[in-house]
């Protein structure tokens, strides 16, 4: 049978064997390469021979948290890693404290309060609303709130990618330094991502539930090679303001979650095939009781592990929720597989092209393809913002040394 969840089709089929060619291919690759399997084998990825093979490739978890901890990523730098980063320009401009790293390791997210100056946030907001009025007919004032809600998507993420002042943050040495430490390498690609704009409500919010997802497919990903997403709060977003929800510490319990699927304990949900790599709907309702909302102030920067279920909630207040997504992609280092390195270098070429032209990227930093609508909306009048020494490398204008 098939089941459609927000446009994603999960398929569960009867048991069938995997062809010898595909079994041989998979046995020499990591699970993230399973897209190379034939269609029939992809559809039966969680059945037969390949299921047994993948159980050997993926980290093995017991029900104990200690087992999960020993098999998964940790953010602490070794003395050698720290020494290597200290030799690289800007890599340790904003050194994370041991307390911050322990918090991030335990809960899978952290808020760095007031990281970005209020003046920069205010300028970004000003430029965002110039574009919302031009492209969507949405003004900050003077238009009916109900009409704004109809013009913007319920999740708030809109096709505005090239806000000029946002490039200040995308190449900010402090933000770069944070991701450099978490990814344990100085060789990073930046990102060009959307902004989130949620108007104040007038009556009932557009949606009342928080539809959680993970940014990676936990069934076909290496837990010791995580990804991280970051977000800049552009204006105060208290509880109820349509901000970020997460399930703290879930990345430490992800092995149990995978096992629940294998045991058939999650009922209507089935394992998404490896072709669905990102934005995976979260299927364990019992975990939702652990969900919390994260209130943010203007200038706060929040980072979360992509294995942590999250999403933004409904805006139930008389204010705008304004948020910018910012992340970085590792091009080498212990958290980056050879496959992800290749994808990262390809994404770096995309960044350079889009930075120069104002085109909408064809994919997100985490690898998900972007809908090919409004591709050239921001091209007219686009002028590439100035790049610093660091920015030129993050957007592919100058190569990092020894990156092939």
CSV table of C-alpha atoms in Angstrom, one decimal:
chain,number,residue,atom,x,y,z
A,1,UNK,CA,0.0,0.0,0.0
A,2,UNK,CA,1.0,3.7,-0.2
A,3,UNK,CA,0.6,6.4,2.3
A,4,UNK,CA,1.1,10.1,1.5
A,5,UNK,CA,2.4,12.4,4.2
A,6,UNK,CA,2.7,16.1,3.2
A,7,UNK,CA,3.6,15.0,-0.4
A,8,UNK,CA,6.0,12.2,0.7
A,9,UNK,CA,5.0,8.8,-0.3
A,10,UNK,CA,6.1,6.0,2.0
A,11,UNK,CA,5.9,2.6,0.3
A,12,UNK,CA,5.8,-0.8,2.1
A,13,UNK,CA,5.9,-3.9,-0.1
A,14,UNK,CA,5.9,-7.6,0.4
A,15,UNK,CA,9.2,-9.4,1.1
A,16,UNK,CA,11.5,-9.9,-1.9
A,17,UNK,CA,15.1,-10.7,-2.4
A,18,UNK,CA,17.7,-8.2,-3.6
A,19,UNK,CA,19.4,-8.8,-6.9
A,20,UNK,CA,23.0,-10.0,-6.7
A,21,UNK,CA,24.3,-6.9,-8.5
A,22,UNK,CA,22.7,-4.6,-6.0
A,23,UNK,CA,23.8,-6.6,-3.0
A,24,UNK,CA,27.4,-6.4,-4.2
A,25,UNK,CA,27.2,-2.7,-4.8
A,26,UNK,CA,25.7,-1.9,-1.4
A,27,UNK,CA,28.3,-4.1,0.4
A,28,UNK,CA,31.0,-1.8,-0.9
A,29,UNK,CA,29.3,1.5,-0.1
A,30,UNK,CA,28.0,3.3,2.9
A,31,UNK,CA,24.2,3.5,3.3
A,32,UNK,CA,24.1,7.0,2.0
A,33,UNK,CA,25.0,5.6,-1.5
A,34,UNK,CA,22.0,3.4,-1.7
A,35,UNK,CA,20.5,5.6,-4.4
A,36,UNK,CA,22.6,3.6,-6.8
A,37,UNK,CA,20.5,0.5,-6.3
A,38,UNK,CA,17.9,-0.5,-8.9
A,39,UNK,CA,14.3,0.7,-8.5
A,40,UNK,CA,13.0,-2.7,-7.4
A,41,UNK,CA,15.6,-3.0,-4.7
A,42,UNK,CA,15.0,0.6,-3.4
A,43,UNK,CA,11.3,-0.2,-2.9
A,44,UNK,CA,12.2,-3.3,-0.8
A,45,UNK,CA,15.1,-1.6,1.0
A,46,UNK,CA,13.9,-2.7,4.4
A,47,UNK,CA,13.2,-6.3,3.4
A,48,UNK,CA,15.3,-9.4,2.5
A,49,UNK,CA,19.0,-9.5,2.1
A,50,UNK,CA,19.7,-5.8,2.1
A,51,UNK,CA,18.0,-5.2,5.4
A,52,UNK,CA,20.4,-7.7,7.0
A,53,UNK,CA,23.3,-6.1,5.2
A,54,UNK,CA,22.4,-2.6,6.3
A,55,UNK,CA,22.2,-3.7,9.9
A,56,UNK,CA,25.9,-4.4,9.7
A,57,UNK,CA,26.7,-1.0,8.2
A,58,UNK,CA,24.6,1.1,10.5
A,59,UNK,CA,25.8,1.6,14.1
A,60,UNK,CA,24.3,-0.9,16.5
A,61,UNK,CA,22.3,0.4,19.4
A,62,UNK,CA,21.0,-1.1,22.6
A,63,UNK,CA,18.3,0.4,24.7
A,64,UNK,CA,20.9,2.0,27.0
A,65,UNK,CA,21.9,5.6,26.4
A,66,UNK,CA,25.6,4.7,26.9
A,67,UNK,CA,25.5,2.5,23.9
A,68,UNK,CA,24.0,5.4,21.8
A,69,UNK,CA,26.6,7.8,23.1
A,70,UNK,CA,29.5,5.6,22.2
A,71,UNK,CA,28.3,5.1,18.6
A,72,UNK,CA,27.3,8.7,17.8
A,73,UNK,CA,28.9,12.0,17.1
A,74,UNK,CA,30.2,14.2,19.9
A,75,UNK,CA,31.2,17.9,19.5
A,76,UNK,CA,34.3,17.9,21.6
A,77,UNK,CA,37.6,18.7,19.8
A,78,UNK,CA,40.6,16.5,20.5
A,79,UNK,CA,43.8,18.4,21.3
A,80,UNK,CA,45.1,17.7,17.8
A,81,UNK,CA,41.9,18.9,16.1
A,82,UNK,CA,41.9,22.1,18.2
A,83,UNK,CA,45.6,22.7,17.4
A,84,UNK,CA,44.9,22.3,13.7
A,85,UNK,CA,42.0,24.7,13.8
A,86,UNK,CA,44.0,27.3,15.7
A,87,UNK,CA,46.3,27.6,12.7
A,88,UNK,CA,43.5,28.5,10.4
A,89,UNK,CA,42.2,32.0,9.9
A,90,UNK,CA,38.9,32.6,11.8
A,91,UNK,CA,38.3,28.9,12.7
A,92,UNK,CA,38.5,29.7,16.4
A,93,UNK,CA,37.3,33.3,16.4
A,94,UNK,CA,34.4,32.3,18.6
A,95,UNK,CA,35.6,29.4,20.7
A,96,UNK,CA,32.7,27.4,22.2
A,97,UNK,CA,33.1,26.7,25.9
A,98,UNK,CA,33.1,23.3,27.5
A,99,UNK,CA,29.8,24.1,29.1
A,100,UNK,CA,28.3,25.0,25.7
A,101,UNK,CA,29.6,21.9,24.0
A,102,UNK,CA,28.2,19.7,26.8
A,103,UNK,CA,24.8,21.4,26.5
A,104,UNK,CA,24.8,20.9,22.7
A,105,UNK,CA,26.0,17.3,23.1
A,106,UNK,CA,23.2,16.5,25.7
A,107,UNK,CA,20.3,18.3,24.1
A,108,UNK,CA,21.2,18.5,20.4
A,109,UNK,CA,20.7,22.3,20.2
A,110,UNK,CA,22.1,25.5,21.6
A,111,UNK,CA,21.1,29.2,21.6
A,112,UNK,CA,24.0,31.7,21.4
A,113,UNK,CA,22.3,34.8,22.8
A,114,UNK,CA,22.9,38.1,21.0
A,115,UNK,CA,25.5,36.8,18.6
A,116,UNK,CA,24.5,39.1,15.8
A,117,UNK,CA,24.2,42.9,16.4
A,118,UNK,CA,20.6,44.4,16.4
A,119,UNK,CA,21.5,46.9,13.7
A,120,UNK,CA,22.3,44.1,11.3
A,121,UNK,CA,19.1,42.3,12.1
A,122,UNK,CA,17.1,45.5,11.6
A,123,UNK,CA,18.6,46.1,8.2
A,124,UNK,CA,17.9,42.5,7.1
A,125,UNK,CA,14.3,42.9,8.2
A,126,UNK,CA,14.0,46.2,6.2
A,127,UNK,CA,15.3,44.5,3.1
A,128,UNK,CA,13.1,41.4,3.6
A,129,UNK,CA,9.9,43.6,3.5
A,130,UNK,CA,11.1,45.4,0.4
A,131,UNK,CA,11.0,42.0,-1.3
A,132,UNK,CA,7.8,40.7,0.3
A,133,UNK,CA,6.0,43.7,-1.0
A,134,UNK,CA,7.6,43.4,-4.5
A,135,UNK,CA,7.2,39.7,-4.9
A,136,UNK,CA,4.1,38.8,-2.8
A,137,UNK,CA,2.3,42.1,-2.2
A,138,UNK,CA,2.8,41.7,1.5
A,139,UNK,CA,3.5,44.9,3.5
A,140,UNK,CA,4.5,45.1,7.1
A,141,UNK,CA,1.7,47.6,7.8
A,142,UNK,CA,-1.4,48.8,6.0
A,143,UNK,CA,-2.7,45.5,4.7
A,144,UNK,CA,-5.2,43.1,6.2
A,145,UNK,CA,-3.5,40.4,8.3
A,146,UNK,CA,-5.9,37.7,6.9
A,147,UNK,CA,-4.8,38.7,3.3
A,148,UNK,CA,-1.1,38.4,4.4
A,149,UNK,CA,-1.8,34.9,5.7
A,150,UNK,CA,-3.3,33.9,2.3
A,151,UNK,CA,-0.4,35.2,0.3
A,152,UNK,CA,2.3,33.4,2.4
A,153,UNK,CA,2.8,29.7,3.0
A,154,UNK,CA,1.6,28.4,6.3
A,155,UNK,CA,5.1,27.3,7.4
A,156,UNK,CA,6.4,30.8,6.7
A,157,UNK,CA,9.4,29.8,4.5
A,158,UNK,CA,9.3,32.0,1.4
A,159,UNK,CA,11.3,32.3,-1.8
A,160,UNK,CA,13.5,35.1,-0.7
A,161,UNK,CA,17.2,34.0,-0.9
A,162,UNK,CA,19.4,37.0,-1.7
A,163,UNK,CA,18.7,39.6,1.0
A,164,UNK,CA,21.9,41.7,0.7
A,165,UNK,CA,22.6,42.3,4.4
A,166,UNK,CA,22.1,38.6,5.1
A,167,UNK,CA,25.4,38.0,3.4
A,168,UNK,CA,27.0,39.8,6.3
A,169,UNK,CA,25.9,37.0,8.6
A,170,UNK,CA,26.6,34.2,6.0
A,171,UNK,CA,30.3,35.2,6.1
A,172,UNK,CA,30.5,36.3,9.7
A,173,UNK,CA,33.7,34.9,11.2
A,174,UNK,CA,31.9,34.1,14.5
A,175,UNK,CA,29.2,32.1,12.8
A,176,UNK,CA,31.7,30.3,10.6
A,177,UNK,CA,33.9,29.6,13.6
A,178,UNK,CA,31.0,27.8,15.4
A,179,UNK,CA,30.3,25.5,12.5
A,180,UNK,CA,34.0,25.0,11.9
A,181,UNK,CA,34.3,23.6,15.5
A,182,UNK,CA,31.2,21.5,15.3
A,183,UNK,CA,32.2,20.0,11.9
A,184,UNK,CA,35.8,19.8,13.0
A,185,UNK,CA,37.3,21.4,9.8
A,186,UNK,CA,38.0,24.9,8.5
A,187,UNK,CA,37.1,23.9,5.0
A,188,UNK,CA,33.5,24.8,4.7
A,189,UNK,CA,31.0,25.9,2.1
A,190,UNK,CA,28.5,28.5,3.1
A,191,UNK,CA,24.8,28.4,2.2
A,192,UNK,CA,22.1,30.4,0.5
A,193,UNK,CA,18.8,29.7,2.2
A,194,UNK,CA,15.3,31.1,2.6
A,195,UNK,CA,13.9,33.4,5.3
A,196,UNK,CA,10.8,32.7,7.4
A,197,UNK,CA,8.1,35.3,7.5
A,198,UNK,CA,4.9,34.6,9.5
A,199,UNK,CA,2.4,37.5,9.9
A,200,UNK,CA,0.5,38.2,13.0
A,201,UNK,CA,-2.8,36.4,13.2
A,202,UNK,CA,-6.3,37.9,13.2
A,203,UNK,CA,-8.4,35.1,14.6
A,204,UNK,CA,-7.4,31.5,14.4
A,205,UNK,CA,-3.9,30.5,13.3
A,206,UNK,CA,-3.5,28.9,10.0
A,207,UNK,CA,-2.4,25.6,11.6
A,208,UNK,CA,-2.4,24.5,15.2
A,209,UNK,CA,-0.1,21.4,15.2
A,210,UNK,CA,3.6,21.2,15.0
A,211,UNK,CA,4.5,18.8,12.3
A,212,UNK,CA,8.0,17.6,13.3
A,213,UNK,CA,10.6,16.3,10.9
A,214,UNK,CA,14.3,15.5,10.8
A,215,UNK,CA,16.6,17.0,8.3
A,216,UNK,CA,18.1,13.7,7.5
A,217,UNK,CA,16.8,10.2,6.9
A,218,UNK,CA,17.8,8.4,10.2
A,219,UNK,CA,17.4,4.9,8.7
A,220,UNK,CA,20.1,5.4,6.0
A,221,UNK,CA,22.5,7.9,7.6
A,222,UNK,CA,25.7,7.5,9.6
A,223,UNK,CA,25.0,8.8,13.2
A,224,UNK,CA,28.6,9.9,13.6
A,225,UNK,CA,28.4,12.1,10.5
A,226,UNK,CA,25.7,14.6,11.5
A,227,UNK,CA,24.6,17.8,9.8
A,228,UNK,CA,23.7,21.0,11.6
A,229,UNK,CA,21.2,23.7,10.8
A,230,UNK,CA,21.4,27.3,12.1
A,231,UNK,CA,18.9,30.1,12.4
A,232,UNK,CA,19.1,33.8,13.2
A,233,UNK,CA,16.2,35.4,15.1
A,234,UNK,CA,15.6,38.8,13.4
A,235,UNK,CA,13.0,40.0,15.9
A,236,UNK,CA,11.9,38.8,19.3
A,237,UNK,CA,10.0,35.6,19.1
A,238,UNK,CA,8.5,34.6,22.5
A,239,UNK,CA,6.6,31.4,23.1
A,240,UNK,CA,3.5,31.3,20.8
A,241,UNK,CA,5.2,33.4,18.2
A,242,UNK,CA,5.6,30.7,15.6
A,243,UNK,CA,9.1,29.9,16.5
A,244,UNK,CA,11.2,26.7,16.8
A,245,UNK,CA,10.1,23.5,18.5
A,246,UNK,CA,12.5,20.6,19.2
A,247,UNK,CA,12.6,17.3,21.0
A,248,UNK,CA,15.8,17.8,23.2
A,249,UNK,CA,18.2,15.0,23.3
A,250,UNK,CA,16.5,12.8,20.7
A,251,UNK,CA,19.7,12.3,18.8
A,252,UNK,CA,20.8,10.2,21.9
A,253,UNK,CA,17.7,8.0,21.5
A,254,UNK,CA,17.7,7.7,17.8
A,255,UNK,CA,18.8,4.1,17.9
A,256,UNK,CA,15.7,3.2,19.9
A,257,UNK,CA,13.6,5.0,17.4
A,258,UNK,CA,15.0,3.0,14.5
A,259,UNK,CA,14.4,-0.2,16.4
A,260,UNK,CA,10.8,0.7,17.0
A,261,UNK,CA,10.3,0.9,13.2
A,262,UNK,CA,12.0,-2.4,12.8
A,263,UNK,CA,9.7,-4.0,15.4
A,264,UNK,CA,6.6,-2.5,13.8
A,265,UNK,CA,5.7,-0.5,16.9
A,266,UNK,CA,4.9,2.7,15.1
A,267,UNK,CA,1.8,1.3,13.3
A,268,UNK,CA,0.8,3.4,10.3
A,269,UNK,CA,4.3,4.6,9.7
A,270,UNK,CA,6.8,2.7,7.6
A,271,UNK,CA,10.5,3.2,6.9
A,272,UNK,CA,11.0,5.8,4.2
A,273,UNK,CA,13.3,4.5,1.4
A,274,UNK,CA,16.8,6.0,1.0
A,275,UNK,CA,15.6,8.1,-1.9
A,276,UNK,CA,14.0,10.3,0.8
A,277,UNK,CA,17.1,11.7,2.3
A,278,UNK,CA,15.9,14.9,4.0
A,279,UNK,CA,12.9,16.5,5.7
A,280,UNK,CA,11.6,13.2,7.0
A,281,UNK,CA,8.3,13.3,8.9
A,282,UNK,CA,8.7,12.2,12.5
A,283,UNK,CA,6.6,9.2,13.4
A,284,UNK,CA,6.8,8.6,17.2
A,285,UNK,CA,3.9,10.3,18.9
A,286,UNK,CA,5.1,9.1,22.3
A,287,UNK,CA,8.1,11.4,21.9
A,288,UNK,CA,6.0,14.5,21.3
A,289,UNK,CA,5.5,14.9,25.1
A,290,UNK,CA,9.1,15.8,25.3
A,291,UNK,CA,8.8,18.6,22.7
A,292,UNK,CA,9.7,22.1,23.9
A,293,UNK,CA,9.4,25.6,22.3
A,294,UNK,CA,12.5,27.7,22.2
A,295,UNK,CA,11.9,31.5,22.7
A,296,UNK,CA,14.4,33.7,21.0
A,297,UNK,CA,15.5,37.4,21.1
A,298,UNK,CA,16.6,39.5,18.2
A,299,UNK,CA,20.2,38.6,17.4
A,300,UNK,CA,20.1,35.2,19.0
A,301,UNK,CA,21.5,32.4,16.9
A,302,UNK,CA,20.2,28.8,17.4
A,303,UNK,CA,21.9,25.7,16.1
A,304,UNK,CA,20.5,22.2,16.1
A,305,UNK,CA,21.6,18.7,15.2
A,306,UNK,CA,19.7,17.6,12.1
A,307,UNK,CA,18.8,14.2,13.8
A,308,UNK,CA,16.8,16.2,16.3
A,309,UNK,CA,13.1,16.4,15.3
A,310,UNK,CA,12.0,20.0,15.0
A,311,UNK,CA,9.8,22.5,13.2
A,312,UNK,CA,8.3,25.9,13.7
A,313,UNK,CA,4.9,26.2,15.4
A,314,UNK,CA,1.8,28.3,14.7
A,315,UNK,CA,2.1,32.1,15.2
A,316,UNK,CA,-0.6,32.8,17.8
A,317,UNK,CA,0.6,36.3,18.7
A,318,UNK,CA,0.1,39.8,17.4
A,319,UNK,CA,3.7,40.0,16.0
A,320,UNK,CA,5.7,38.9,13.0
A,321,UNK,CA,7.9,35.8,13.2
A,322,UNK,CA,11.1,36.7,11.2
A,323,UNK,CA,13.9,34.2,11.0
A,324,UNK,CA,16.8,33.5,8.6
A,325,UNK,CA,18.3,30.0,8.0
A,326,UNK,CA,22.1,29.9,7.9
A,327,UNK,CA,24.3,26.8,7.8
A,328,UNK,CA,27.6,25.5,6.5
A,329,UNK,CA,28.7,22.3,4.7
A,330,UNK,CA,31.9,20.5,5.6
A,331,UNK,CA,34.3,19.8,2.7
A,332,UNK,CA,36.5,17.4,4.6
A,333,UNK,CA,37.2,16.2,8.1
A,334,UNK,CA,36.0,13.4,10.4
A,335,UNK,CA,32.3,14.3,10.1
A,336,UNK,CA,32.3,14.3,6.3
A,337,UNK,CA,32.1,11.1,4.2
A,338,UNK,CA,33.7,10.9,0.7
A,339,UNK,CA,30.2,11.0,-0.8
A,340,UNK,CA,29.2,14.1,1.2
A,341,UNK,CA,32.5,15.8,0.3
A,342,UNK,CA,31.7,15.3,-3.3
A,343,UNK,CA,28.2,16.7,-2.8
A,344,UNK,CA,29.7,19.6,-0.8
A,345,UNK,CA,32.0,20.6,-3.6
A,346,UNK,CA,29.2,20.4,-6.1
A,347,UNK,CA,27.1,22.6,-3.8
A,348,UNK,CA,30.0,25.1,-3.6
A,349,UNK,CA,29.7,25.5,-7.4
A,350,UNK,CA,26.0,26.2,-7.1
A,351,UNK,CA,26.7,28.8,-4.4
A,352,UNK,CA,29.1,30.6,-6.7
A,353,UNK,CA,26.7,30.7,-9.6
A,354,UNK,CA,23.7,31.8,-7.5
A,355,UNK,CA,25.8,34.4,-5.6
A,356,UNK,CA,26.9,36.0,-8.9
A,357,UNK,CA,23.5,35.9,-10.7
A,358,UNK,CA,20.8,36.1,-8.0
A,359,UNK,CA,19.3,32.8,-9.1
A,360,UNK,CA,17.5,30.5,-6.7
A,361,UNK,CA,19.6,27.5,-5.7
A,362,UNK,CA,18.6,24.1,-7.0
A,363,UNK,CA,19.2,22.5,-3.7
A,364,UNK,CA,19.5,23.2,0.0
A,365,UNK,CA,22.8,22.9,1.9
A,366,UNK,CA,21.7,19.6,3.3
A,367,UNK,CA,21.2,18.2,-0.2
A,368,UNK,CA,17.4,18.3,-0.7
A,369,UNK,CA,16.3,19.5,-4.1
A,370,UNK,CA,14.5,22.9,-4.1
A,371,UNK,CA,11.2,23.4,-6.0
A,372,UNK,CA,12.0,24.9,-9.4
A,373,UNK,CA,9.5,27.8,-9.0
A,374,UNK,CA,10.4,31.5,-9.0
A,375,UNK,CA,13.9,30.5,-10.1
A,376,UNK,CA,14.9,34.0,-11.4
A,377,UNK,CA,12.6,36.2,-9.3
A,378,UNK,CA,15.6,37.9,-7.7
A,379,UNK,CA,17.8,38.1,-10.7
A,380,UNK,CA,16.6,41.6,-11.9
A,381,UNK,CA,18.7,44.2,-10.1
A,382,UNK,CA,20.8,41.7,-8.3
A,383,UNK,CA,24.3,42.9,-7.4
A,384,UNK,CA,26.6,40.4,-5.7
A,385,UNK,CA,27.3,41.7,-2.2
A,386,UNK,CA,30.9,42.3,-1.3
A,387,UNK,CA,32.8,39.3,0.1
A,388,UNK,CA,35.5,39.2,2.7
A,389,UNK,CA,38.6,37.0,2.6
A,390,UNK,CA,36.5,34.3,4.3
A,391,UNK,CA,33.4,35.0,2.2
A,392,UNK,CA,35.3,34.4,-1.0
A,393,UNK,CA,36.1,30.9,0.1
A,394,UNK,CA,32.7,30.1,1.5
A,395,UNK,CA,31.0,31.0,-1.8
A,396,UNK,CA,33.5,29.4,-4.1
A,397,UNK,CA,35.2,32.6,-5.5
A,398,UNK,CA,38.6,31.4,-4.1
A,399,UNK,CA,39.5,27.8,-3.5
A,400,UNK,CA,40.3,26.4,-0.1
A,401,UNK,CA,43.9,25.1,-0.2
A,402,UNK,CA,44.2,21.3,-0.8
A,403,UNK,CA,40.5,20.8,-1.5
A,404,UNK,CA,40.2,18.6,-4.6
